[in-house]
PDB file of C-alpha atoms in Angstrom:
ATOM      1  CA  UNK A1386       6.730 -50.811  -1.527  1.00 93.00           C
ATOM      2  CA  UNK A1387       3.016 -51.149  -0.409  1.00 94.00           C
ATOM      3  CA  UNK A1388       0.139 -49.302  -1.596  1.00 94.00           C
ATOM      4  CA  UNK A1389      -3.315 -49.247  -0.181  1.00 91.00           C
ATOM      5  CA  UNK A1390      -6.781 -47.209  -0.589  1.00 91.00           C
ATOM      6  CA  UNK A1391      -7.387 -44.436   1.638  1.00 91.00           C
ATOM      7  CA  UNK A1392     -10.519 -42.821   1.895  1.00 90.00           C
ATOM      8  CA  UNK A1393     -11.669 -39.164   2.535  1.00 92.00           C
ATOM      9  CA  UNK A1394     -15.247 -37.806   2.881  1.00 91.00           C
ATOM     10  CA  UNK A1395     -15.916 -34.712   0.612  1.00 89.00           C
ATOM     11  CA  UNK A1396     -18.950 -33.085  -0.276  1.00 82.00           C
ATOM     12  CA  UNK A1397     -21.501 -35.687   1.425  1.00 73.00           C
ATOM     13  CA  UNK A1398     -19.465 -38.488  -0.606  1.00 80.00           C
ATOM     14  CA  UNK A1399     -16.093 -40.230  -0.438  1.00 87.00           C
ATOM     15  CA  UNK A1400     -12.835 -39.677  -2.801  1.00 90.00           C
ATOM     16  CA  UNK A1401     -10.246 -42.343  -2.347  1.00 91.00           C
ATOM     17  CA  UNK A1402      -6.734 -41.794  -2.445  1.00 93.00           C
ATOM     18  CA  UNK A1403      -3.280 -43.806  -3.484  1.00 93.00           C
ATOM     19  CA  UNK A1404      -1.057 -44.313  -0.278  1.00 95.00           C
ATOM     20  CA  UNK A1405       2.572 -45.874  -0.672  1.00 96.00           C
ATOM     21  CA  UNK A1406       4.949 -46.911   2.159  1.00 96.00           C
ATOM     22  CA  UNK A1407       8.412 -48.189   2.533  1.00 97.00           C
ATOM     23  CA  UNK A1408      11.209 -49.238   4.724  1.00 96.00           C
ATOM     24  CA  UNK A1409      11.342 -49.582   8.600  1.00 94.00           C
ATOM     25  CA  UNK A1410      12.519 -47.382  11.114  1.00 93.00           C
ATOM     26  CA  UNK A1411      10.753 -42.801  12.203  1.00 94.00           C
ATOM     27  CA  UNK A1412       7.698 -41.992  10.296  1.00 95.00           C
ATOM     28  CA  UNK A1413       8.190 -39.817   7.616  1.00 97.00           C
ATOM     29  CA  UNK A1414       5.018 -38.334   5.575  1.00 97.00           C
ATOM     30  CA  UNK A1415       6.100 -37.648   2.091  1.00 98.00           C
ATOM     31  CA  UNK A1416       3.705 -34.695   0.692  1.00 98.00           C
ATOM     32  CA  UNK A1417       3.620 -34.134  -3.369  1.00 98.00           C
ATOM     33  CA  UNK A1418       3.389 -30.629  -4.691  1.00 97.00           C
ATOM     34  CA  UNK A1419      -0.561 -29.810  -6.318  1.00 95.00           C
ATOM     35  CA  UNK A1420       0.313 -29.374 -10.222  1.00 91.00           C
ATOM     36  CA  UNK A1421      -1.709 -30.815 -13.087  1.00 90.00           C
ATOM     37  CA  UNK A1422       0.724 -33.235 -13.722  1.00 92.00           C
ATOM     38  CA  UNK A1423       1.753 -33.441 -10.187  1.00 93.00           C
ATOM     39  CA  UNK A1424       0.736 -37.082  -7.763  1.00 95.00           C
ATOM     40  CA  UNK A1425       1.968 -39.422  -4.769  1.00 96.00           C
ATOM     41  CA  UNK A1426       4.504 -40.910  -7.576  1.00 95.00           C
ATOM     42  CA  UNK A1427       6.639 -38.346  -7.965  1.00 96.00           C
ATOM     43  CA  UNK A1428       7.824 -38.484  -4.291  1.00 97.00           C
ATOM     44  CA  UNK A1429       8.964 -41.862  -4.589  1.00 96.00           C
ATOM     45  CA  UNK A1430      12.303 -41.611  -6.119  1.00 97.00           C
ATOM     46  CA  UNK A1431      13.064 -39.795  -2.665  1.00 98.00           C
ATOM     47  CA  UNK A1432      10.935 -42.366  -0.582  1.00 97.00           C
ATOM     48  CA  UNK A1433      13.002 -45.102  -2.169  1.00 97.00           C
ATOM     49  CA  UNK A1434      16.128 -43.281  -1.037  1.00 97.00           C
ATOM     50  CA  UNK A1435      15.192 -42.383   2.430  1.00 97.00           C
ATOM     51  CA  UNK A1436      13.435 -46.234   3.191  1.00 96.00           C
ATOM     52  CA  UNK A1437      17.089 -46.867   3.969  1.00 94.00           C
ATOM     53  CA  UNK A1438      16.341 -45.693   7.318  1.00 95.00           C
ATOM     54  CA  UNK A1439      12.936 -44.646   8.125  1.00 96.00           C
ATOM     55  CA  UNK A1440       9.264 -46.093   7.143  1.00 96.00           C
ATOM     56  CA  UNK A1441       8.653 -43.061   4.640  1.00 96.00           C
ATOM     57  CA  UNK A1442       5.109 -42.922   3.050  1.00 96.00           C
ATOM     58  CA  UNK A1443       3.548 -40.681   0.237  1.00 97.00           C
ATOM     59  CA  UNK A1444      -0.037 -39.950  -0.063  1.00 97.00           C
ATOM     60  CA  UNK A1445      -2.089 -38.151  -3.028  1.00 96.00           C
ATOM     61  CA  UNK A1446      -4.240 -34.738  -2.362  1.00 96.00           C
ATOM     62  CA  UNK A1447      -7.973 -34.732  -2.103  1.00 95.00           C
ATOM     63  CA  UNK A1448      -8.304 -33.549  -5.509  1.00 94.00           C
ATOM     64  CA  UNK A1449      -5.218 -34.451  -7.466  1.00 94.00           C
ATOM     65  CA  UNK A1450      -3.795 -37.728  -7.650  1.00 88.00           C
ATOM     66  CA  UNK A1451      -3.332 -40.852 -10.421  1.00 84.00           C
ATOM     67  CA  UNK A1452      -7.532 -41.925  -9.431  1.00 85.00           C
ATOM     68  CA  UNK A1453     -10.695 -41.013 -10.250  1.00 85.00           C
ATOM     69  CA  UNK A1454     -11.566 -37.929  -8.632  1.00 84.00           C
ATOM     70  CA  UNK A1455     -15.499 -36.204  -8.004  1.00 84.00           C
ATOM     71  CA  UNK A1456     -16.068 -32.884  -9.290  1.00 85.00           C
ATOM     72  CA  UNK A1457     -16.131 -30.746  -5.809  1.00 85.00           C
ATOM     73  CA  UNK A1458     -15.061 -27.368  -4.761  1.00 85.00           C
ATOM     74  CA  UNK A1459     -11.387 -27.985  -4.018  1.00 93.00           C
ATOM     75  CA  UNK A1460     -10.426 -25.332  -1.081  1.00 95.00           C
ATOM     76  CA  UNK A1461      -7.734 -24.746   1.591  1.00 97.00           C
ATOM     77  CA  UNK A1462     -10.303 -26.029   4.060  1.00 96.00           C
ATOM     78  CA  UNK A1463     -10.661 -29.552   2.340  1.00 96.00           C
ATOM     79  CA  UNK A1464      -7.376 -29.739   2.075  1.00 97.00           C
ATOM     80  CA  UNK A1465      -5.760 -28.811   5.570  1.00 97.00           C
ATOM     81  CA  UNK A1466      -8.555 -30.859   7.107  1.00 96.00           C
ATOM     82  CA  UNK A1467      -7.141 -33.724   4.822  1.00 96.00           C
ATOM     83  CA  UNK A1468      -3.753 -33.223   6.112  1.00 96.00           C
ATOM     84  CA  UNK A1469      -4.788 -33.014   9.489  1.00 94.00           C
ATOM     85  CA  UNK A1470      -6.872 -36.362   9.482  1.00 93.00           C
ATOM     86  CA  UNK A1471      -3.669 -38.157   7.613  1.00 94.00           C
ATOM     87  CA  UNK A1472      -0.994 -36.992  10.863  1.00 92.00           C
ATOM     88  CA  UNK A1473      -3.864 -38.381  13.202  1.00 87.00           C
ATOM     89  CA  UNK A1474      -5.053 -41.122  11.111  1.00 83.00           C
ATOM     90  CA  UNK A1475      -3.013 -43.000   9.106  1.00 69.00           C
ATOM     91  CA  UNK A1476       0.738 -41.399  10.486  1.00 64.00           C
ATOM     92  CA  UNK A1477      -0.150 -42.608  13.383  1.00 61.00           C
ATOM     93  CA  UNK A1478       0.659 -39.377  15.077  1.00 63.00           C
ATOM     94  CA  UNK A1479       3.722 -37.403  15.133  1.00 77.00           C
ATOM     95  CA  UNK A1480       6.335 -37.961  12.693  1.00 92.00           C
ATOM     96  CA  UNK A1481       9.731 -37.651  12.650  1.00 95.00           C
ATOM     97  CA  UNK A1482       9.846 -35.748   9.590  1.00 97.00           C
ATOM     98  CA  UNK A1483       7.058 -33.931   6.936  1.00 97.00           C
ATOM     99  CA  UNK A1484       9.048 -33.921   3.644  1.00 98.00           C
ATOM    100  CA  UNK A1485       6.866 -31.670   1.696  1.00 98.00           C
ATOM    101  CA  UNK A1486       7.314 -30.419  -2.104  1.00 98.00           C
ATOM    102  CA  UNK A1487       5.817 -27.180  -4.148  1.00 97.00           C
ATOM    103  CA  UNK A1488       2.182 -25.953  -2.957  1.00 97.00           C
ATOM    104  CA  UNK A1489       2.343 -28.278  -0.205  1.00 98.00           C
ATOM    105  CA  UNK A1490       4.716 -26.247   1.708  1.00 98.00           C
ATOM    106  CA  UNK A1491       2.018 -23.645   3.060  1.00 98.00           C
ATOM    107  CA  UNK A1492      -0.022 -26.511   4.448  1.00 98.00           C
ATOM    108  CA  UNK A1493       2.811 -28.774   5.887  1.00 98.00           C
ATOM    109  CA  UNK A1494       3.855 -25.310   8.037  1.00 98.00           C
ATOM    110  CA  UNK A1495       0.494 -25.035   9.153  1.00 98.00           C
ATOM    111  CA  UNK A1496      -0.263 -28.346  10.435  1.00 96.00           C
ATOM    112  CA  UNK A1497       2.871 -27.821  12.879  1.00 95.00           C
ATOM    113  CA  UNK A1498       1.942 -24.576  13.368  1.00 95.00           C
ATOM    114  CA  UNK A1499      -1.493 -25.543  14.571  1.00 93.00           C
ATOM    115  CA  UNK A1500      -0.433 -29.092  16.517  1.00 90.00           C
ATOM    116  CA  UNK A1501       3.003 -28.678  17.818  1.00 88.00           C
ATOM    117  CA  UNK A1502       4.770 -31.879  18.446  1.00 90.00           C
ATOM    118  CA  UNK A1503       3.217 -33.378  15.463  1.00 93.00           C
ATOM    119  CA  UNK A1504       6.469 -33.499  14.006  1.00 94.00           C
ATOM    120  CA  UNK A1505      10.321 -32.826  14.706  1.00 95.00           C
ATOM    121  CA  UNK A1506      11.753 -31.833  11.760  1.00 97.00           C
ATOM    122  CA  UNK A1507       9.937 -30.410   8.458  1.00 98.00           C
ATOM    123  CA  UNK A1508      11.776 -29.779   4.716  1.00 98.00           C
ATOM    124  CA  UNK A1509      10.134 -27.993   1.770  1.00 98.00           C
ATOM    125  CA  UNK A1510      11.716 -28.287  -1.587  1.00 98.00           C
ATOM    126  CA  UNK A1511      11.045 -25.721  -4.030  1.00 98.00           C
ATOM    127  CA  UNK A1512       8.199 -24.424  -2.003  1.00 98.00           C
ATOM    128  CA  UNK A1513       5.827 -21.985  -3.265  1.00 97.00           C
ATOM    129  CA  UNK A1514       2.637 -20.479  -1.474  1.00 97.00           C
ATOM    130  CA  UNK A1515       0.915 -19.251  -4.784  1.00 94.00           C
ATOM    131  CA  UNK A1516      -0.440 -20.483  -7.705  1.00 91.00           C
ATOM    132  CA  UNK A1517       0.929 -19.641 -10.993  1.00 88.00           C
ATOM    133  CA  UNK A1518      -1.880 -17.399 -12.263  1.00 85.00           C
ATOM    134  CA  UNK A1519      -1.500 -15.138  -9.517  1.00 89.00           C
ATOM    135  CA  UNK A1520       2.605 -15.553  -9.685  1.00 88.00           C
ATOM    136  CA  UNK A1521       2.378 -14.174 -12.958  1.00 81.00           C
ATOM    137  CA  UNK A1522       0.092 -11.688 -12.815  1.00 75.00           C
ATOM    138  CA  UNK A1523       1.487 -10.480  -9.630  1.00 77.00           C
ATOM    139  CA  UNK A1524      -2.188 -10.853  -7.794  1.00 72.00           C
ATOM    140  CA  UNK A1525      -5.612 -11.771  -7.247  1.00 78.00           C
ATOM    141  CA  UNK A1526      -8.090 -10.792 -10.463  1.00 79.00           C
ATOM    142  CA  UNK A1527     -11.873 -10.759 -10.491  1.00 81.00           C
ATOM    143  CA  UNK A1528     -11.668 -13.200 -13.270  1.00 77.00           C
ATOM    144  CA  UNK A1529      -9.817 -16.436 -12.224  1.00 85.00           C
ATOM    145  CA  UNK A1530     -13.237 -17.116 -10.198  1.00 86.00           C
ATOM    146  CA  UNK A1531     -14.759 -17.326 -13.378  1.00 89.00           C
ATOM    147  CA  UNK A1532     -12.190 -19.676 -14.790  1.00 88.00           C
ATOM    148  CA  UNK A1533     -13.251 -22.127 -12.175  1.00 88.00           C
ATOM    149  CA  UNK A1534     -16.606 -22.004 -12.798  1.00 89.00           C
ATOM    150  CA  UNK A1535     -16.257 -22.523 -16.411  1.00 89.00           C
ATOM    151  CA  UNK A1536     -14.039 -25.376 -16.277  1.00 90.00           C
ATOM    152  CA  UNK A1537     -16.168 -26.943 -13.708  1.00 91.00           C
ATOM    153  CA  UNK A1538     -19.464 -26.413 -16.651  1.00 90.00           C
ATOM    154  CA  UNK A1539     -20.087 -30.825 -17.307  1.00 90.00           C
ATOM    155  CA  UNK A1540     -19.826 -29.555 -21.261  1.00 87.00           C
ATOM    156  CA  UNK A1541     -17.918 -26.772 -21.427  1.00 87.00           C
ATOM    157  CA  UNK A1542     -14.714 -27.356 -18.888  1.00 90.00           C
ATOM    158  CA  UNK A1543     -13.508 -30.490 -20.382  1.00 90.00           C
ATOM    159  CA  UNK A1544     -12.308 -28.078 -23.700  1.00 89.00           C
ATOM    160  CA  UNK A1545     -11.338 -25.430 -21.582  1.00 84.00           C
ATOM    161  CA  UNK A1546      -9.196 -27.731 -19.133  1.00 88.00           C
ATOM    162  CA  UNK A1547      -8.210 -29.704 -22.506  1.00 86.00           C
ATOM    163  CA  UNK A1548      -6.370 -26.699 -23.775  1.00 82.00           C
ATOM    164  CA  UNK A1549      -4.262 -25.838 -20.592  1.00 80.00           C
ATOM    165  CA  UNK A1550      -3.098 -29.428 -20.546  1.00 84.00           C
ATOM    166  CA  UNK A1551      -2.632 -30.022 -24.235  1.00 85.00           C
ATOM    167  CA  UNK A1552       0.572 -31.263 -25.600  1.00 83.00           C
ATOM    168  CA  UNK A1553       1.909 -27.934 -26.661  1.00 88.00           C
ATOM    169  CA  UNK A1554       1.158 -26.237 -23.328  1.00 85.00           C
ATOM    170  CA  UNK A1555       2.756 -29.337 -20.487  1.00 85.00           C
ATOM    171  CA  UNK A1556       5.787 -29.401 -23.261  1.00 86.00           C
ATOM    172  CA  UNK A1557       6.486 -25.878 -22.710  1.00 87.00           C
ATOM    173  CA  UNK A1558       5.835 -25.820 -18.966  1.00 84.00           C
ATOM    174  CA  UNK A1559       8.345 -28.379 -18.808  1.00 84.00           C
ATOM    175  CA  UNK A1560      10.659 -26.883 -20.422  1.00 87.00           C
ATOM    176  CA  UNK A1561      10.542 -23.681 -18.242  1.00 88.00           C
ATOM    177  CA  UNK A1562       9.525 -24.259 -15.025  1.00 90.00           C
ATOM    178  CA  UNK A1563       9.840 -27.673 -14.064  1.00 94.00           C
ATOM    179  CA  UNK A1564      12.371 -29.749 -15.065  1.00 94.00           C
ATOM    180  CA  UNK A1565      16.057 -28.381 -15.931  1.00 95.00           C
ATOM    181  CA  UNK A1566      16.365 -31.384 -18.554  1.00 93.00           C
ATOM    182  CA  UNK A1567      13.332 -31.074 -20.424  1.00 83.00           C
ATOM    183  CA  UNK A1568      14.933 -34.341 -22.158  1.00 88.00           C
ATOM    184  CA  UNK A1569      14.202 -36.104 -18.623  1.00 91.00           C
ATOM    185  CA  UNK A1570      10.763 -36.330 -19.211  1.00 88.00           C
ATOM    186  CA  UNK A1571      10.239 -38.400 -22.216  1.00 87.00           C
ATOM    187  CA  UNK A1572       8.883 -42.179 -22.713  1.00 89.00           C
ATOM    188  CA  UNK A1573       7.158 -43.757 -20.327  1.00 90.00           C
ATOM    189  CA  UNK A1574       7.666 -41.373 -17.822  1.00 91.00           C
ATOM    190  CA  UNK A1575       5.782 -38.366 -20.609  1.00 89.00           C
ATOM    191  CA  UNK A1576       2.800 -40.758 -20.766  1.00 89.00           C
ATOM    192  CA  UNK A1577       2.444 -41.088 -17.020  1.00 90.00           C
ATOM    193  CA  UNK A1578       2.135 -37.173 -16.725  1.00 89.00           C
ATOM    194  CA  UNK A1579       0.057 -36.735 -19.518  1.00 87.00           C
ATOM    195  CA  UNK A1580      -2.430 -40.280 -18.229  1.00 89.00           C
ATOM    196  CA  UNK A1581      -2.765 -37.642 -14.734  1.00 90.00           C
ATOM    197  CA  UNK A1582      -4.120 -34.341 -16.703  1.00 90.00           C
ATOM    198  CA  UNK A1583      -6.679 -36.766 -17.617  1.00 88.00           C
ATOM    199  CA  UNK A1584      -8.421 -38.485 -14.895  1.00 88.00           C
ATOM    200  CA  UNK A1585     -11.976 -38.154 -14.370  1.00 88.00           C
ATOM    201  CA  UNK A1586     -12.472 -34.913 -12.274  1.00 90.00           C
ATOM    202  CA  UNK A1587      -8.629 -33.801 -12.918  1.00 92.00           C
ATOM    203  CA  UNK A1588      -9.774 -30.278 -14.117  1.00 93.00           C
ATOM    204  CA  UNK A1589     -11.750 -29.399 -10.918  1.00 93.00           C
ATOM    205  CA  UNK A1590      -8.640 -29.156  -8.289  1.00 94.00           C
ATOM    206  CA  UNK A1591      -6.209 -28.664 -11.525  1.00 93.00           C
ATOM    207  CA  UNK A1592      -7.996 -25.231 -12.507  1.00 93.00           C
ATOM    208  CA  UNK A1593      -8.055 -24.054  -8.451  1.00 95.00           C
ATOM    209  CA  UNK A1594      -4.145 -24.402  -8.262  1.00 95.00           C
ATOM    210  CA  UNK A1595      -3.180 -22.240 -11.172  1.00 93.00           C
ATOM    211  CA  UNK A1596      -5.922 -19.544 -10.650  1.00 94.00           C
ATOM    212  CA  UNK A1597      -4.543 -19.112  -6.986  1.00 94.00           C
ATOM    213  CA  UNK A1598      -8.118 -20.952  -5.245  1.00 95.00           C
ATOM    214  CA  UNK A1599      -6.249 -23.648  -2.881  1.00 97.00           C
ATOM    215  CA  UNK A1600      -3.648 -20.478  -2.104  1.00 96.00           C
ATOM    216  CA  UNK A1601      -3.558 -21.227   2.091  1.00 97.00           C
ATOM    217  CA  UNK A1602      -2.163 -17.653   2.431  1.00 97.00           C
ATOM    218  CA  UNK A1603      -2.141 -14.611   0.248  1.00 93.00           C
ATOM    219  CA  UNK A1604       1.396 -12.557   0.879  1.00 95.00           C
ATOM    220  CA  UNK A1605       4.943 -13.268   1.029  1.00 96.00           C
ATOM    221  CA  UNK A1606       4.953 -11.877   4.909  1.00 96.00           C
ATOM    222  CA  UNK A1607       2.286 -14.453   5.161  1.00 97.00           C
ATOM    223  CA  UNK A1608       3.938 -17.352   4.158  1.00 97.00           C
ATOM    224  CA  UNK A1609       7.025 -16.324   6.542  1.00 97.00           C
ATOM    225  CA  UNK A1610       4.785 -15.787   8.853  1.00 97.00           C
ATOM    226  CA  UNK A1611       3.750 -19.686   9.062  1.00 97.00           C
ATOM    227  CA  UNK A1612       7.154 -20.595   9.201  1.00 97.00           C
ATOM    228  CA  UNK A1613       7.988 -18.618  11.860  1.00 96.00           C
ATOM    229  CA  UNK A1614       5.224 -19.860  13.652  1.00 96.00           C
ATOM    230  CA  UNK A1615       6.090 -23.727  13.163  1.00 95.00           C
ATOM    231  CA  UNK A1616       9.037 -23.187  15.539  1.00 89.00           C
ATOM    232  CA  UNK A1617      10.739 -26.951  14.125  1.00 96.00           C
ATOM    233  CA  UNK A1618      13.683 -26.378  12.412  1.00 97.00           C
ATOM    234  CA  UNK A1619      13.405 -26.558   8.862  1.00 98.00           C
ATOM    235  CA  UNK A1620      15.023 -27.575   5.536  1.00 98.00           C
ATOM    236  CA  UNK A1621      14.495 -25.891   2.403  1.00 98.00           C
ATOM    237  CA  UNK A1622      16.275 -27.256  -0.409  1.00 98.00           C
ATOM    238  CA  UNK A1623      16.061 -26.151  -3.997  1.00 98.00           C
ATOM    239  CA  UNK A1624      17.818 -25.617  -7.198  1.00 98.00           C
ATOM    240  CA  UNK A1625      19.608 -22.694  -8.743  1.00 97.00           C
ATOM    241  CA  UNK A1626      17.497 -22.704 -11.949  1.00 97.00           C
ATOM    242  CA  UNK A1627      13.976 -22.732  -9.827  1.00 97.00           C
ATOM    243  CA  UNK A1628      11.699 -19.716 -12.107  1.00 94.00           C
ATOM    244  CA  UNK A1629      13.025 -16.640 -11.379  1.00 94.00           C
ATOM    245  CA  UNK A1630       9.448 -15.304  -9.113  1.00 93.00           C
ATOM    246  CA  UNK A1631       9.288 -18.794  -7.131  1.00 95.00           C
ATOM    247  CA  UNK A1632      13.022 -17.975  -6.464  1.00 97.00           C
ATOM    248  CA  UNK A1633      12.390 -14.495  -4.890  1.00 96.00           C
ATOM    249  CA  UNK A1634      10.230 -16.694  -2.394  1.00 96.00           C
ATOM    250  CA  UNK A1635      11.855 -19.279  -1.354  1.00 97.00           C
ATOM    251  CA  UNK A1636      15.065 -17.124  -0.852  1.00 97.00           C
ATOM    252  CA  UNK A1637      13.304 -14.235   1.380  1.00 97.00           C
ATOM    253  CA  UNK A1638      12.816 -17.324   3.988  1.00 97.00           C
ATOM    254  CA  UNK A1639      16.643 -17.021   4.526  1.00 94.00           C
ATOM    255  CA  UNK A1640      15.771 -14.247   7.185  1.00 88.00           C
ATOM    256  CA  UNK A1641      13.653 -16.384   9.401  1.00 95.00           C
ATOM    257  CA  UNK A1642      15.532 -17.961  12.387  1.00 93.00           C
ATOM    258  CA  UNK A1643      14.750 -21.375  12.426  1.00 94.00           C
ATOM    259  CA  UNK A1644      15.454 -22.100   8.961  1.00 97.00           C
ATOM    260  CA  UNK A1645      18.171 -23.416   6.799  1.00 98.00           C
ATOM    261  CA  UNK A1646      18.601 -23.060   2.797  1.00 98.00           C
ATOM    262  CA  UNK A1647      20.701 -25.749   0.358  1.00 98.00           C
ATOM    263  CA  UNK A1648      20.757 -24.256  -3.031  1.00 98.00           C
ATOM    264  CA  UNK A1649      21.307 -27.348  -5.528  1.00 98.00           C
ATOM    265  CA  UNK A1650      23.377 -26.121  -8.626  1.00 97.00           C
ATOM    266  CA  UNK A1651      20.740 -27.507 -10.820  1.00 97.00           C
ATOM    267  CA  UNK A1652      17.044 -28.251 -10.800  1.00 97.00           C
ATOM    268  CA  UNK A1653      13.562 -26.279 -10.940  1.00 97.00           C
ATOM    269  CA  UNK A1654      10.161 -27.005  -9.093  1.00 96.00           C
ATOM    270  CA  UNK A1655      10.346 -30.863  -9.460  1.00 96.00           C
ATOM    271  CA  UNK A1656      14.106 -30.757  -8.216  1.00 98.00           C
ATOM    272  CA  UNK A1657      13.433 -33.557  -6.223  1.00 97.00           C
ATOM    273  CA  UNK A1658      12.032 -35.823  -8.712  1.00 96.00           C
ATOM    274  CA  UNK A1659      15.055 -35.164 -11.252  1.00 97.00           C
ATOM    275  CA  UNK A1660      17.650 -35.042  -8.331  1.00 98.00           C
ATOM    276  CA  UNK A1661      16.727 -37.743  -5.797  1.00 98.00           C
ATOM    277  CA  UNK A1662      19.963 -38.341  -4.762  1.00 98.00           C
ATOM    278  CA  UNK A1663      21.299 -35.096  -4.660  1.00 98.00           C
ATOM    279  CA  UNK A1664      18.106 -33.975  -2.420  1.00 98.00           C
ATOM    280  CA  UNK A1665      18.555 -37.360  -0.056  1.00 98.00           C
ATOM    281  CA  UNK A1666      21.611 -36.516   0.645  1.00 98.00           C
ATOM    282  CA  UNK A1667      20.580 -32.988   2.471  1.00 98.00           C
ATOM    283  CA  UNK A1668      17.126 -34.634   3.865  1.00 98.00           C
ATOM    284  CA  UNK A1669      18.633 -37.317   5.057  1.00 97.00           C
ATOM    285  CA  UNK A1670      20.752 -36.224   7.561  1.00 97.00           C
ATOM    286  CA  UNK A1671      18.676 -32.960   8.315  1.00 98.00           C
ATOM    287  CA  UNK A1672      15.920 -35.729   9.411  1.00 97.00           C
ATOM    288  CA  UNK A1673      18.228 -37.877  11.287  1.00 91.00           C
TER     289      UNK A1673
END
């Protein structure tokens, strides 16, 4: 596997980004979901399995990532013009395949929405199109703006962003939304999630994904909507234990024509970190 720098320009400076590639053959672009705990990485167990037969490559979010990141106002704007300069860029044009996990789904439709041709084939697993404040709570409220701002404050937001990522908090949304063996995430692999919460700059793009701020659209019928619209066929695999909300979403896409759901008998929103093999072996072929 290589990995190289990447740079993007953001508020009149530069963040760089973590890129990985592997194995010869179709492009395929890799896209990690947004979490706090979420970067490139996590993709790889699946890159690793599809390098077999395509040159698959993985690339962070403006925003998130394992690097340094610059306090900025992380939006849907920054981040579909990211996508959109990483196709043209450094994809080198249309792909064979966008493989693309959690929040990333929305965007990933989008971009073949807006270019068609960019790609032939897209898959989402365990896609959601909202963040987890707004899952919850079932909406929008007046206050999550105000969340931002404070944990953007230089002495305020690190305490505030310190308790949503403390121990207690990542243990527990383990436990219940992300991984169906909580047990799976435990050594070295704990330490690497918990060295990502911490970052410089993590809390800026962190706080905008779970109050609902880097939401692309803002209803179910919207979200549909985009798929219908990408006119590829598409993949969506996920696993029978996915939170019982982000399930309701993902299985209201079995209406729309050109796509296909696998339902994995295990696995939540990182199904295809925990089950590589068991995802591979539905991409794979779906892609081929």
């Amino acid at each position: 596997m290589t990995t190289r720098a990447i740079s993007f320009p953001v508020d009149g400076g530069a963040v760089s980004l973590g890129l990985d590639e592997l194995g010869e053959g179709p492009r395929v672009l890799l896209l990690p979901a947004m979490s706090s705990i979420s970067t490139r990485r996590e993709m790889v167990p699946l890159m690793e399995r599809l390098s077999a037969r395509f040159h698959a490559m993985t690339v962070d979010w403006p925003g998130f990532g394992d690097r340094e990141r610059p306090r900025a106002d992380w939006s849907p704007a920054v981040l579909t013009a990211f996508l959109d300069r990483v196709l043209h860029e450094h994809a080198a044009g249309a792909v064979r395949a966008i493989v693309a996990a959690g929040h990333a789904a929305p965007y990933a439709l989008a971009a073949v929405a807006r270019k068609p041709g960019v790609t032939e084939r897209l898959v989402l697993v365990a896609p959601t199109w909202r963040g987890p404040f707004p899952t919850m709570m079932r909406g929008q409220r007046p206050w999550f703006a105000r969340a931002c701002a404070a944990v953007d404050h230089p002495l305020l937001g690190p305490a505030f962003y310190g308790l949503n990522v403390s121990k207690p908090v990542i243990d527990r949304m383990v436990r219940e939304h992300v991984y169906s063996d909580p047990a799976w995430l435990a050594g070295e692999r704990y330490f690497d999630k918990l060295a990502v919460t911490r970052a410089a700059g993590a809390r800026h793009a962190s706080v905008r994904f779970v109050t609902g701020a880097l939401d692309l659209v803002d209803s179910r019928d919207g979200f549909l909507d985009l798929a219908r619209k990408a006119a590829v066929p598409i993949l969506v695999v996920y696993g029978a234990e996915t939170p019982r909300r982000s399930l309701a979403e993902i299985e209201a896409m079995e209406g729309v024509e050109n796509v296909r759901l696998e339902r994995l008998p295990r696995g939540k929103l990182a199904v295809h970190e925990e089950f590589p093999d068991k995802v591979a072996a539905l991409v794979a072929p779906f892609i081929a």
